Amino acid sequence: MTILQKLKGGLVASCQPVTGGPMDCTDIIVAMACAAVNGGADGLRVEGADNVRAVRAAVPVPIIGIVKRDLPDTLVRITPLVSDAVDLVRAGADIVAYDGTDRPAIDARPDIIAAIIGGGALAMADCSTLGDVKAAIAAGAAIVGTTLSGYTDETMTGSIAPDLDLVTAASKFDTFVMAEGRYNAPDLAQQAIRAGADCVTVGSAITRVEHITQWFASAVRGATT
């Protein structure tokens, strides 16, 4: 069974704790990953080569690896360097996700894609628009994700809802569509599949305790005001 077949119709749990938070350590990330797989996750999204390596040793499911960096002179944060892609593949990532927008980047996206594919992994483009999707498919990405819709200047609307319209539009192409971004409830994940997604990635609602607690705390406190 291929990696995409393993993910088809399934759930990816993004095991990325709040950066610098109390759960931001490799042992806890591995525990999150194992718990997510025990709960039925078909794949995992993990940040950082060291974390990918540790999770790879603990679970059999496909891993989407990324590196997040805050670099000067660019808004691109997701796997912005060719060296990041190489490190992730060597650490055991089956898929490497990169910024698939048209924003100015440090390393050229074709070079990043070449490093991913050349290392034997699948390239996943984190997109924000349908134009990004089309460009990513043409460039050789095996997966297009709606990850960055709502997080770029062009798409930022302030909406807390996921971009199901982009999922539907992307599904018209001959490609594997990953719905990602603000899928924070089971019914939204289900809607994504019905809208044409091949798989759904969920992060904060599963692995970011601070965010989940804040949602409930705000609701409870709001009930008394």
CSV table of C-alpha atoms in Angstrom, one decimal:
chain,number,residue,atom,x,y,z
A,1,MET,CA,0.0,0.0,0.0
A,2,THR,CA,1.4,3.4,-0.9
A,3,ILE,CA,1.7,6.3,1.4
A,4,LEU,CA,-1.2,8.1,-0.2
A,5,GLN,CA,-3.4,5.0,0.0
A,6,LYS,CA,-2.6,4.8,3.7
A,7,LEU,CA,-3.8,8.4,4.2
A,8,LYS,CA,-6.8,8.3,1.8
A,9,GLY,CA,-10.0,9.0,3.7
A,10,GLY,CA,-8.2,9.4,6.9
A,11,LEU,CA,-7.0,11.7,9.6
A,12,VAL,CA,-3.5,13.3,10.2
A,13,ALA,CA,-2.8,14.5,13.7
A,14,SER,CA,-0.4,17.4,13.8
A,15,CYS,CA,1.7,16.9,16.9
A,16,GLN,CA,3.1,20.4,17.3
A,17,PRO,CA,2.8,21.7,20.9
A,18,VAL,CA,2.9,25.5,21.5
A,19,THR,CA,6.4,26.6,20.8
A,20,GLY,CA,8.3,27.2,24.1
A,21,GLY,CA,5.3,25.8,26.1
A,22,PRO,CA,5.6,23.2,28.8
A,23,MET,CA,4.8,20.4,26.3
A,24,ASP,CA,7.4,21.4,23.8
A,25,CYS,CA,9.9,18.6,24.2
A,26,THR,CA,10.6,15.6,22.2
A,27,ASP,CA,9.5,13.0,24.7
A,28,ILE,CA,6.1,14.6,25.0
A,29,ILE,CA,5.8,14.9,21.2
A,30,VAL,CA,6.5,11.2,20.8
A,31,ALA,CA,3.9,10.5,23.5
A,32,MET,CA,1.4,12.7,21.6
A,33,ALA,CA,2.1,10.9,18.4
A,34,CYS,CA,1.7,7.4,20.0
A,35,ALA,CA,-1.6,8.5,21.7
A,36,ALA,CA,-2.9,9.9,18.4
A,37,VAL,CA,-2.1,6.7,16.5
A,38,ASN,CA,-3.8,4.7,19.3
A,39,GLY,CA,-6.8,6.9,18.8
A,40,GLY,CA,-7.0,6.2,15.1
A,41,ALA,CA,-4.8,8.8,13.4
A,42,ASP,CA,-3.7,7.5,10.0
A,43,GLY,CA,-0.7,9.9,9.8
A,44,LEU,CA,1.2,12.5,11.8
A,45,ARG,CA,2.6,16.0,11.1
A,46,VAL,CA,5.7,16.7,13.0
A,47,GLU,CA,7.9,19.8,13.2
A,48,GLY,CA,11.7,19.5,13.4
A,49,ALA,CA,14.1,16.8,12.1
A,50,ASP,CA,15.0,15.6,15.7
A,51,ASN,CA,11.3,15.2,16.5
A,52,VAL,CA,10.6,13.4,13.3
A,53,ARG,CA,13.5,11.0,14.0
A,54,ALA,CA,12.2,10.2,17.4
A,55,VAL,CA,8.5,9.8,16.3
A,56,ARG,CA,9.7,7.6,13.3
A,57,ALA,CA,11.2,5.2,15.8
A,58,ALA,CA,8.0,5.0,17.7
A,59,VAL,CA,5.1,4.7,15.2
A,60,PRO,CA,4.5,2.9,11.8
A,61,VAL,CA,2.2,5.5,10.2
A,62,PRO,CA,3.2,8.0,7.6
A,63,ILE,CA,4.9,11.2,8.9
A,64,ILE,CA,4.6,14.6,7.3
A,65,GLY,CA,7.7,16.5,8.4
A,66,ILE,CA,8.2,20.3,8.4
A,67,VAL,CA,10.6,22.8,9.8
A,68,LYS,CA,9.3,26.2,10.9
A,69,ARG,CA,11.7,29.1,10.8
A,70,ASP,CA,11.3,32.8,11.3
A,71,LEU,CA,13.8,34.3,8.8
A,72,PRO,CA,14.5,37.9,8.0
A,73,ASP,CA,13.3,39.3,4.7
A,74,THR,CA,10.7,36.6,4.1
A,75,LEU,CA,7.3,35.6,5.4
A,76,VAL,CA,7.9,32.0,4.4
A,77,ARG,CA,8.2,29.9,7.5
A,78,ILE,CA,7.4,26.3,6.5
A,79,THR,CA,10.5,24.3,5.4
A,80,PRO,CA,12.0,27.4,3.8
A,81,LEU,CA,15.5,25.9,3.1
A,82,VAL,CA,16.7,23.0,0.9
A,83,SER,CA,18.8,21.9,3.9
A,84,ASP,CA,15.6,21.6,6.0
A,85,ALA,CA,14.0,19.3,3.4
A,86,VAL,CA,17.1,17.1,3.3
A,87,ASP,CA,17.3,16.9,7.1
A,88,LEU,CA,13.6,15.9,7.3
A,89,VAL,CA,13.9,13.1,4.7
A,90,ARG,CA,17.0,11.8,6.4
A,91,ALA,CA,15.2,11.8,9.7
A,92,GLY,CA,12.5,9.5,8.3
A,93,ALA,CA,9.7,11.8,7.0
A,94,ASP,CA,7.6,10.1,4.3
A,95,ILE,CA,6.3,13.4,3.2
A,96,VAL,CA,7.8,16.9,3.5
A,97,ALA,CA,5.6,19.9,3.5
A,98,TYR,CA,6.8,23.3,2.3
A,99,ASP,CA,5.4,26.7,1.7
A,100,GLY,CA,3.6,26.5,-1.6
A,101,THR,CA,2.6,30.2,-1.9
A,102,ASP,CA,4.1,32.6,-4.3
A,103,ARG,CA,5.6,34.7,-1.6
A,104,PRO,CA,9.3,35.6,-1.9
A,105,ALA,CA,11.5,32.8,-0.4
A,106,ILE,CA,15.1,32.3,0.5
A,107,ASP,CA,15.6,29.0,-1.3
A,108,ALA,CA,13.7,28.4,-4.6
A,109,ARG,CA,10.7,26.1,-4.3
A,110,PRO,CA,11.8,24.0,-7.3
A,111,ASP,CA,15.0,23.3,-5.4
A,112,ILE,CA,13.2,22.3,-2.3
A,113,ILE,CA,10.8,20.0,-4.2
A,114,ALA,CA,13.8,18.4,-6.0
A,115,ALA,CA,15.5,17.8,-2.6
A,116,ILE,CA,12.3,16.1,-1.3
A,117,ILE,CA,11.7,13.9,-4.3
A,118,GLY,CA,15.4,13.2,-4.7
A,119,GLY,CA,15.5,11.9,-1.2
A,120,GLY,CA,12.7,9.5,-1.8
A,121,ALA,CA,9.9,11.4,-0.1
A,122,LEU,CA,6.7,13.0,-1.3
A,123,ALA,CA,6.4,16.7,-1.6
A,124,MET,CA,3.4,18.5,0.0
A,125,ALA,CA,2.6,22.1,-0.9
A,126,ASP,CA,1.0,24.1,1.9
A,127,CYS,CA,-1.2,26.4,-0.2
A,128,SER,CA,-3.3,29.5,0.3
A,129,THR,CA,-5.1,29.9,-3.0
A,130,LEU,CA,-6.2,27.9,-6.0
A,131,GLY,CA,-3.4,29.6,-7.9
A,132,ASP,CA,-1.0,28.1,-5.4
A,133,VAL,CA,-2.6,24.7,-5.9
A,134,LYS,CA,-2.2,24.8,-9.7
A,135,ALA,CA,1.4,25.9,-9.4
A,136,ALA,CA,2.2,23.2,-6.9
A,137,ILE,CA,0.7,20.5,-9.1
A,138,ALA,CA,2.7,21.7,-12.1
A,139,ALA,CA,5.9,21.8,-10.0
A,140,GLY,CA,5.6,18.1,-9.0
A,141,ALA,CA,3.9,18.2,-5.5
A,142,ALA,CA,2.1,14.9,-4.8
A,143,ILE,CA,-0.1,16.6,-2.1
A,144,VAL,CA,-1.7,20.0,-2.0
A,145,GLY,CA,-2.8,21.3,1.4
A,146,THR,CA,-5.1,24.2,2.2
A,147,THR,CA,-2.9,24.9,5.2
A,148,LEU,CA,-2.2,28.6,4.5
A,149,SER,CA,-5.6,29.8,3.4
A,150,GLY,CA,-6.4,32.6,5.9
A,151,TYR,CA,-2.8,33.1,6.9
A,152,THR,CA,-1.4,35.1,4.0
A,153,ASP,CA,-2.1,38.8,3.2
A,154,GLU,CA,-4.1,37.7,0.2
A,155,THR,CA,-6.4,35.4,2.1
A,156,MET,CA,-6.6,36.8,5.6
A,157,THR,CA,-10.2,37.5,6.3
A,158,GLY,CA,-10.4,37.0,10.1
A,159,SER,CA,-12.7,34.1,9.6
A,160,ILE,CA,-12.4,31.3,12.1
A,161,ALA,CA,-14.0,28.8,9.7
A,162,PRO,CA,-11.9,26.5,7.5
A,163,ASP,CA,-11.7,27.2,3.7
A,164,LEU,CA,-14.0,24.5,2.4
A,165,ASP,CA,-14.4,26.3,-0.9
A,166,LEU,CA,-10.7,25.9,-1.6
A,167,VAL,CA,-10.9,22.2,-0.7
A,168,THR,CA,-13.7,21.8,-3.2
A,169,ALA,CA,-11.9,23.7,-5.9
A,170,ALA,CA,-8.7,21.8,-5.4
A,171,SER,CA,-10.5,18.5,-5.6
A,172,LYS,CA,-11.3,19.1,-9.2
A,173,PHE,CA,-7.7,18.5,-10.1
A,174,ASP,CA,-6.0,15.2,-10.4
A,175,THR,CA,-4.1,15.5,-7.1
A,176,PHE,CA,-4.3,14.4,-3.5
A,177,VAL,CA,-6.0,17.1,-1.4
A,178,MET,CA,-5.2,17.6,2.3
A,179,ALA,CA,-7.7,19.8,4.1
A,180,GLU,CA,-5.8,21.7,6.8
A,181,GLY,CA,-6.3,24.9,8.8
A,182,ARG,CA,-8.9,25.6,11.5
A,183,TYR,CA,-10.5,22.1,11.5
A,184,ASN,CA,-11.1,22.2,15.2
A,185,ALA,CA,-14.2,20.0,15.5
A,186,PRO,CA,-15.1,16.5,14.2
A,187,ASP,CA,-18.0,17.8,12.2
A,188,LEU,CA,-15.7,20.2,10.3
A,189,ALA,CA,-13.3,17.4,9.5
A,190,GLN,CA,-16.2,15.4,8.2
A,191,GLN,CA,-17.4,18.3,6.1
A,192,ALA,CA,-13.9,18.5,4.5
A,193,ILE,CA,-14.1,14.9,3.3
A,194,ARG,CA,-17.5,15.6,1.9
A,195,ALA,CA,-16.2,18.7,0.2
A,196,GLY,CA,-13.7,16.6,-1.7
A,197,ALA,CA,-10.6,16.3,0.6
A,198,ASP,CA,-8.7,13.1,0.5
A,199,CYS,CA,-7.5,13.5,4.0
A,200,VAL,CA,-7.8,16.0,6.9
A,201,THR,CA,-5.1,17.3,9.2
A,202,VAL,CA,-6.1,18.5,12.7
A,203,GLY,CA,-3.7,20.1,15.1
A,204,SER,CA,-4.7,22.4,17.9
A,205,ALA,CA,-7.9,20.6,18.8
A,206,ILE,CA,-5.9,17.4,19.4
A,207,THR,CA,-2.5,18.4,20.6
A,208,ARG,CA,-2.4,22.0,21.9
A,209,VAL,CA,-3.7,21.8,25.4
A,210,GLU,CA,-3.3,25.5,25.9
A,211,HIS,CA,-5.6,26.3,23.0
A,212,ILE,CA,-8.2,23.7,23.9
A,213,THR,CA,-8.3,24.9,27.5
A,214,GLN,CA,-8.6,28.5,26.4
A,215,TRP,CA,-11.6,27.6,24.3
A,216,PHE,CA,-13.4,26.1,27.2
A,217,ALA,CA,-12.3,28.7,29.7
A,218,SER,CA,-13.6,31.5,27.5
A,219,ALA,CA,-16.9,29.8,27.0
A,220,VAL,CA,-17.4,29.1,30.7
A,221,ARG,CA,-16.5,32.7,31.7
A,222,GLY,CA,-18.6,34.1,29.0
A,223,ALA,CA,-21.6,32.3,30.4
A,224,THR,CA,-21.6,34.5,33.5
A,225,THR,CA,-21.2,37.9,31.8
